[in-house]
Amino acid sequence: MSTITDAPPKAPIVTRPGEIVTIERHILDRQTEHPDASGTLSALLYDIALTGKLISREVTKAGLVDILGEAGSTNIQGETVQKLDDFANDCFIKTFDHGGRLCAMASEEEDELIPIPSKFECGDYVLLFDPLDGSSNIDANVSVGSIWSIYKRRTESGPGTLEDLLRKGLEQVAAGYVVYGSSTMLVYTTGNGVTGFTLDPSIGEFLLSHPEMAVPKKGKIYSLNEGYRNLFFDSTRQYLDYLQQNDPDTGRPYSARYIGSMVADVHRTLLYGGIFMYPATKKAPGGKLRLLYEASPMAMIMEQAGGMASTGKERILDVQATDLHQRVPIYMGSEENVREAVEFESGVRG
Ligand code: FDP
């Protein structure tokens, strides 16, 4: 079974100033470093890029709702306009349910496992995704995103089962996200560092823009929904008090930033450093965000970028999923910041 820690050492991507590298070429270059590779994972990654482009195109049109028609209504061509999160979910399913590379899928939008239709072959991988994370922000033109995660199947052959999908994040062979913001970016890892691509809409290509993404060791931004302060447990409140104290020697008080769209908040944390949190509350003691569709893939990205990701008690990538829609508290970002948060949450400090 492939795990993140088995990954071979990373070869630096050499680009000359001004050199243009498409995502296809980057994936191909990476594949040729593994002479035994069948190309299946590469093909899955190309399809992720395609899905990202299709969803990006629709997200950009979201502001034209008055012109193109509300979700549920019929547009000028007589087609029913879909809600964007339904569109994004369908887009993933229709791109990946054939091709013989997957044996099952799971989506944040679906209660049960998504089987591969019997008319198509089953493959060696499973795909889990949150098709449109942060979608409550869409009408305000705020960044949203898609998050995805790929595992090798566990069962031998035939249709995939829950056993193939209920996994530990450490077993992911690839994970990433697409953020639909002021530009559309695709960020991914196959356990060999983190690479970011920006979509050039004029040519419809993701171009290498962030070759080796690394989260700063420490940052001065904390990100959480502080409106729940009275619902947080004492340990979380104590940590927040600590972050807000005036102590210039340790860079405190920190700045607060919360978009309320996980992909966008995590993307900013990856670039600027600091910590993104969705702690447990007295109302939701298990947290809100989903282990398989949000926490594990983003934890793999953060760790591969040199950061840390914890539930406050354990490494997120060590959590074994027992339910498709299991939730976990989340603390992720710069190593020093997450370490500090864990000290508060585990009672070492307070
Ligand atoms: P949303 O409900 O808008 O889809 O998991 C979904 C998510 O957004 C995350 O993207 C976001 O970080 C979080 O929920 C926001 O939750 P709160 O409104 O409780 O802060």
CSV table of C-alpha atoms in Angstrom, one decimal, residues 135-345:
chain,number,residue,atom,x,y,z
A,135,SER,CA,-20.8,27.4,-1.9
A,136,SER,CA,-22.9,29.6,0.5
A,137,ASN,CA,-20.5,32.4,-0.6
A,138,ILE,CA,-21.1,32.1,-4.3
A,139,ASP,CA,-23.7,34.8,-4.6
A,140,ALA,CA,-21.4,37.3,-3.0
A,141,ASN,CA,-18.6,36.7,-5.5
A,142,VAL,CA,-16.4,35.2,-2.9
A,143,SER,CA,-13.8,32.5,-3.7
A,144,VAL,CA,-15.0,28.9,-3.6
A,145,GLY,CA,-13.3,25.7,-4.6
A,146,SER,CA,-13.3,21.9,-5.3
A,147,ILE,CA,-11.3,19.6,-3.0
A,148,TRP,CA,-10.3,16.0,-4.1
A,149,SER,CA,-8.4,13.0,-2.9
A,150,ILE,CA,-7.3,9.8,-4.6
A,151,TYR,CA,-6.5,6.4,-3.0
A,152,LYS,CA,-5.5,3.1,-4.4
A,153,ARG,CA,-8.3,0.5,-4.0
A,154,ARG,CA,-8.0,-2.0,-1.1
A,155,THR,CA,-10.2,-4.7,-2.5
A,156,GLU,CA,-8.8,-6.9,-5.3
A,157,SER,CA,-11.2,-6.3,-8.2
A,158,GLY,CA,-14.8,-5.7,-9.2
A,159,PRO,CA,-16.9,-2.8,-8.0
A,160,GLY,CA,-15.4,-0.8,-5.2
A,161,THR,CA,-16.9,-1.0,-1.7
A,162,LEU,CA,-16.8,1.1,1.5
A,163,GLU,CA,-13.6,-0.6,2.4
A,164,ASP,CA,-11.9,1.2,-0.5
A,165,LEU,CA,-13.3,4.6,0.6
A,166,LEU,CA,-13.1,4.6,4.4
A,167,ARG,CA,-9.4,5.3,4.7
A,168,LYS,CA,-6.6,7.1,6.7
A,169,GLY,CA,-5.4,10.2,5.0
A,170,LEU,CA,-1.9,8.8,5.1
A,171,GLU,CA,-2.9,6.4,2.4
A,172,GLN,CA,-3.7,9.1,-0.1
A,173,VAL,CA,-1.7,8.9,-3.4
A,174,ALA,CA,-2.7,12.3,-4.5
A,175,ALA,CA,-4.8,15.2,-3.2
A,176,GLY,CA,-5.5,18.8,-4.1
A,177,TYR,CA,-7.9,21.6,-4.7
A,178,VAL,CA,-9.0,24.1,-7.3
A,179,VAL,CA,-9.8,27.6,-6.0
A,180,TYR,CA,-12.1,29.7,-8.1
A,181,GLY,CA,-11.0,33.2,-7.1
A,182,SER,CA,-9.7,36.3,-8.8
A,183,SER,CA,-8.0,33.7,-10.9
A,184,THR,CA,-8.5,29.9,-10.9
A,185,MET,CA,-5.7,27.9,-9.4
A,186,LEU,CA,-5.1,24.2,-9.2
A,187,VAL,CA,-2.9,23.0,-6.3
A,188,TYR,CA,-1.9,19.4,-5.9
A,189,THR,CA,0.5,16.9,-4.4
A,190,THR,CA,1.3,13.3,-5.2
A,191,GLY,CA,3.4,13.0,-2.0
A,192,ASN,CA,6.4,14.8,-3.6
A,193,GLY,CA,5.9,18.4,-2.6
A,194,VAL,CA,3.1,20.8,-3.6
A,195,THR,CA,2.7,22.4,-7.0
A,196,GLY,CA,0.4,25.2,-8.1
A,197,PHE,CA,-1.0,26.1,-11.5
A,198,THR,CA,-2.9,29.1,-12.6
A,199,LEU,CA,-5.6,28.9,-15.3
A,200,ASP,CA,-5.0,31.2,-18.3
A,201,PRO,CA,-8.6,31.5,-19.5
A,202,SER,CA,-7.6,32.9,-22.9
A,203,ILE,CA,-6.0,29.6,-23.8
A,204,GLY,CA,-7.9,27.3,-21.4
A,205,GLU,CA,-4.7,25.9,-19.9
A,206,PHE,CA,-3.4,25.6,-16.3
A,207,LEU,CA,0.2,26.9,-16.4
A,208,LEU,CA,2.8,26.3,-13.7
A,209,SER,CA,2.9,29.3,-11.5
A,210,HIS,CA,3.9,28.1,-8.1
A,211,PRO,CA,6.6,25.3,-8.6
A,212,GLU,CA,7.4,24.3,-5.0
A,213,MET,CA,4.9,25.7,-2.5
A,214,ALA,CA,6.1,25.9,1.1
A,215,VAL,CA,4.0,27.3,4.0
A,216,PRO,CA,6.1,29.7,6.1
A,217,LYS,CA,7.3,28.1,9.4
A,218,LYS,CA,5.3,30.7,11.4
A,219,GLY,CA,2.7,33.2,10.4
A,220,LYS,CA,0.8,36.0,12.0
A,221,ILE,CA,-2.8,35.3,10.8
A,222,TYR,CA,-5.4,33.2,12.5
A,223,SER,CA,-8.5,32.1,10.7
A,224,LEU,CA,-11.7,30.8,12.3
A,225,ASN,CA,-15.3,31.7,12.8
A,226,GLU,CA,-15.0,33.7,16.0
A,227,GLY,CA,-18.7,34.2,16.1
A,228,TYR,CA,-18.8,30.8,17.9
A,229,ARG,CA,-16.6,32.0,20.7
A,230,ASN,CA,-19.1,31.3,23.4
A,231,LEU,CA,-19.6,27.8,22.0
A,232,PHE,CA,-15.9,27.0,22.0
A,233,PHE,CA,-14.4,24.9,24.8
A,234,ASP,CA,-12.2,26.7,27.4
A,235,SER,CA,-9.0,25.4,25.7
A,236,THR,CA,-9.9,27.1,22.4
A,237,ARG,CA,-10.9,30.3,24.1
A,238,GLN,CA,-7.6,30.3,26.0
A,239,TYR,CA,-5.7,29.9,22.8
A,240,LEU,CA,-7.6,32.8,21.2
A,241,ASP,CA,-6.9,35.0,24.2
A,242,TYR,CA,-3.2,34.1,23.8
A,243,LEU,CA,-3.3,35.0,20.1
A,244,GLN,CA,-4.9,38.4,20.9
A,245,GLN,CA,-2.5,39.4,23.7
A,246,ASN,CA,-0.1,42.2,23.1
A,247,ASP,CA,3.5,40.8,23.0
A,248,PRO,CA,5.5,42.3,20.2
A,249,ASP,CA,8.4,39.9,20.9
A,250,THR,CA,6.3,37.0,19.7
A,251,GLY,CA,4.5,39.0,17.0
A,252,ARG,CA,1.2,39.1,19.0
A,253,PRO,CA,-1.6,40.1,18.6
A,254,TYR,CA,-2.1,38.2,15.4
A,255,SER,CA,-4.4,39.4,12.6
A,256,ALA,CA,-7.7,37.7,12.0
A,257,ARG,CA,-8.9,36.7,8.5
A,258,TYR,CA,-11.9,34.5,7.8
A,259,ILE,CA,-13.5,34.1,4.4
A,260,GLY,CA,-15.8,31.3,5.5
A,261,SER,CA,-14.8,29.2,2.4
A,262,MET,CA,-12.3,26.5,3.5
A,263,VAL,CA,-10.5,26.3,0.2
A,264,ALA,CA,-9.9,30.1,0.1
A,265,ASP,CA,-8.9,30.2,3.8
A,266,VAL,CA,-6.5,27.3,3.5
A,267,HIS,CA,-5.0,28.6,0.2
A,268,ARG,CA,-4.2,32.0,1.9
A,269,THR,CA,-2.8,30.1,4.9
A,270,LEU,CA,-0.6,28.1,2.6
A,271,LEU,CA,0.8,31.2,0.9
A,272,TYR,CA,1.0,33.6,3.9
A,273,GLY,CA,1.4,31.3,6.8
A,274,GLY,CA,-0.5,31.2,10.1
A,275,ILE,CA,-3.3,28.9,11.1
A,276,PHE,CA,-6.7,27.9,9.8
A,277,MET,CA,-9.1,26.3,12.4
A,278,TYR,CA,-12.5,24.8,12.6
A,279,PRO,CA,-12.5,23.7,16.3
A,280,ALA,CA,-15.0,21.5,18.1
A,281,THR,CA,-17.8,23.5,19.7
A,282,LYS,CA,-20.3,22.5,22.4
A,283,LYS,CA,-22.9,22.3,19.7
A,284,ALA,CA,-20.7,20.2,17.3
A,285,PRO,CA,-18.2,18.4,19.5
A,286,GLY,CA,-16.9,16.5,16.4
A,287,GLY,CA,-16.3,19.8,14.5
A,288,LYS,CA,-18.1,20.7,11.2
A,289,LEU,CA,-15.7,19.9,8.4
A,290,ARG,CA,-15.5,16.4,6.8
A,291,LEU,CA,-12.6,14.2,7.3
A,292,LEU,CA,-12.6,12.5,3.8
A,293,TYR,CA,-13.5,15.5,1.6
A,294,GLU,CA,-11.9,18.4,3.4
A,295,ALA,CA,-9.6,17.6,6.3
A,296,SER,CA,-7.5,14.7,4.8
A,297,PRO,CA,-6.8,16.2,1.4
A,298,MET,CA,-5.9,19.6,2.8
A,299,ALA,CA,-3.8,18.0,5.6
A,300,MET,CA,-1.8,16.2,2.9
A,301,ILE,CA,-1.2,19.5,1.0
A,302,MET,CA,-0.2,21.3,4.3
A,303,GLU,CA,2.2,18.5,5.3
A,304,GLN,CA,3.7,18.3,1.9
A,305,ALA,CA,4.3,22.0,2.0
A,306,GLY,CA,6.1,21.7,5.3
A,307,GLY,CA,3.2,22.6,7.5
A,308,MET,CA,1.2,20.7,10.0
A,309,ALA,CA,-2.4,19.5,10.3
A,310,SER,CA,-4.1,18.3,13.5
A,311,THR,CA,-7.5,17.6,15.1
A,312,GLY,CA,-6.0,19.2,18.2
A,313,LYS,CA,-5.4,15.8,19.6
A,314,GLU,CA,-3.8,13.8,16.7
A,315,ARG,CA,-2.4,14.2,13.3
A,316,ILE,CA,-5.3,14.4,10.8
A,317,LEU,CA,-3.6,12.0,8.4
A,318,ASP,CA,-3.7,9.3,11.1
A,319,VAL,CA,-7.4,9.4,11.6
A,320,GLN,CA,-9.1,6.3,10.2
A,321,ALA,CA,-12.4,7.0,8.6
A,322,THR,CA,-15.3,4.9,9.8
A,323,ASP,CA,-18.1,6.8,8.1
A,324,LEU,CA,-18.2,8.6,4.7
A,325,HIS,CA,-19.4,11.8,6.3
A,326,GLN,CA,-17.4,11.8,9.5
A,327,ARG,CA,-16.3,15.2,10.8
A,328,VAL,CA,-13.2,16.3,12.6
A,329,PRO,CA,-12.0,19.5,14.3
A,330,ILE,CA,-9.2,21.1,12.2
A,331,TYR,CA,-6.1,23.1,13.0
A,332,MET,CA,-3.8,23.4,10.0
A,333,GLY,CA,-1.1,25.7,8.7
A,334,SER,CA,2.4,26.8,9.7
A,335,GLU,CA,4.2,24.3,11.9
A,336,GLU,CA,4.9,26.6,14.8
A,337,ASN,CA,1.4,27.9,14.9
A,338,VAL,CA,-0.3,24.5,14.8
A,339,ARG,CA,2.1,23.2,17.4
A,340,GLU,CA,1.1,26.0,19.7
A,341,ALA,CA,-2.6,25.4,19.1
A,342,VAL,CA,-2.2,21.7,19.9
A,343,GLU,CA,-0.4,22.6,23.2
A,344,PHE,CA,-3.5,24.6,24.2
A,345,GLU,CA,-6.0,22.0,23.0
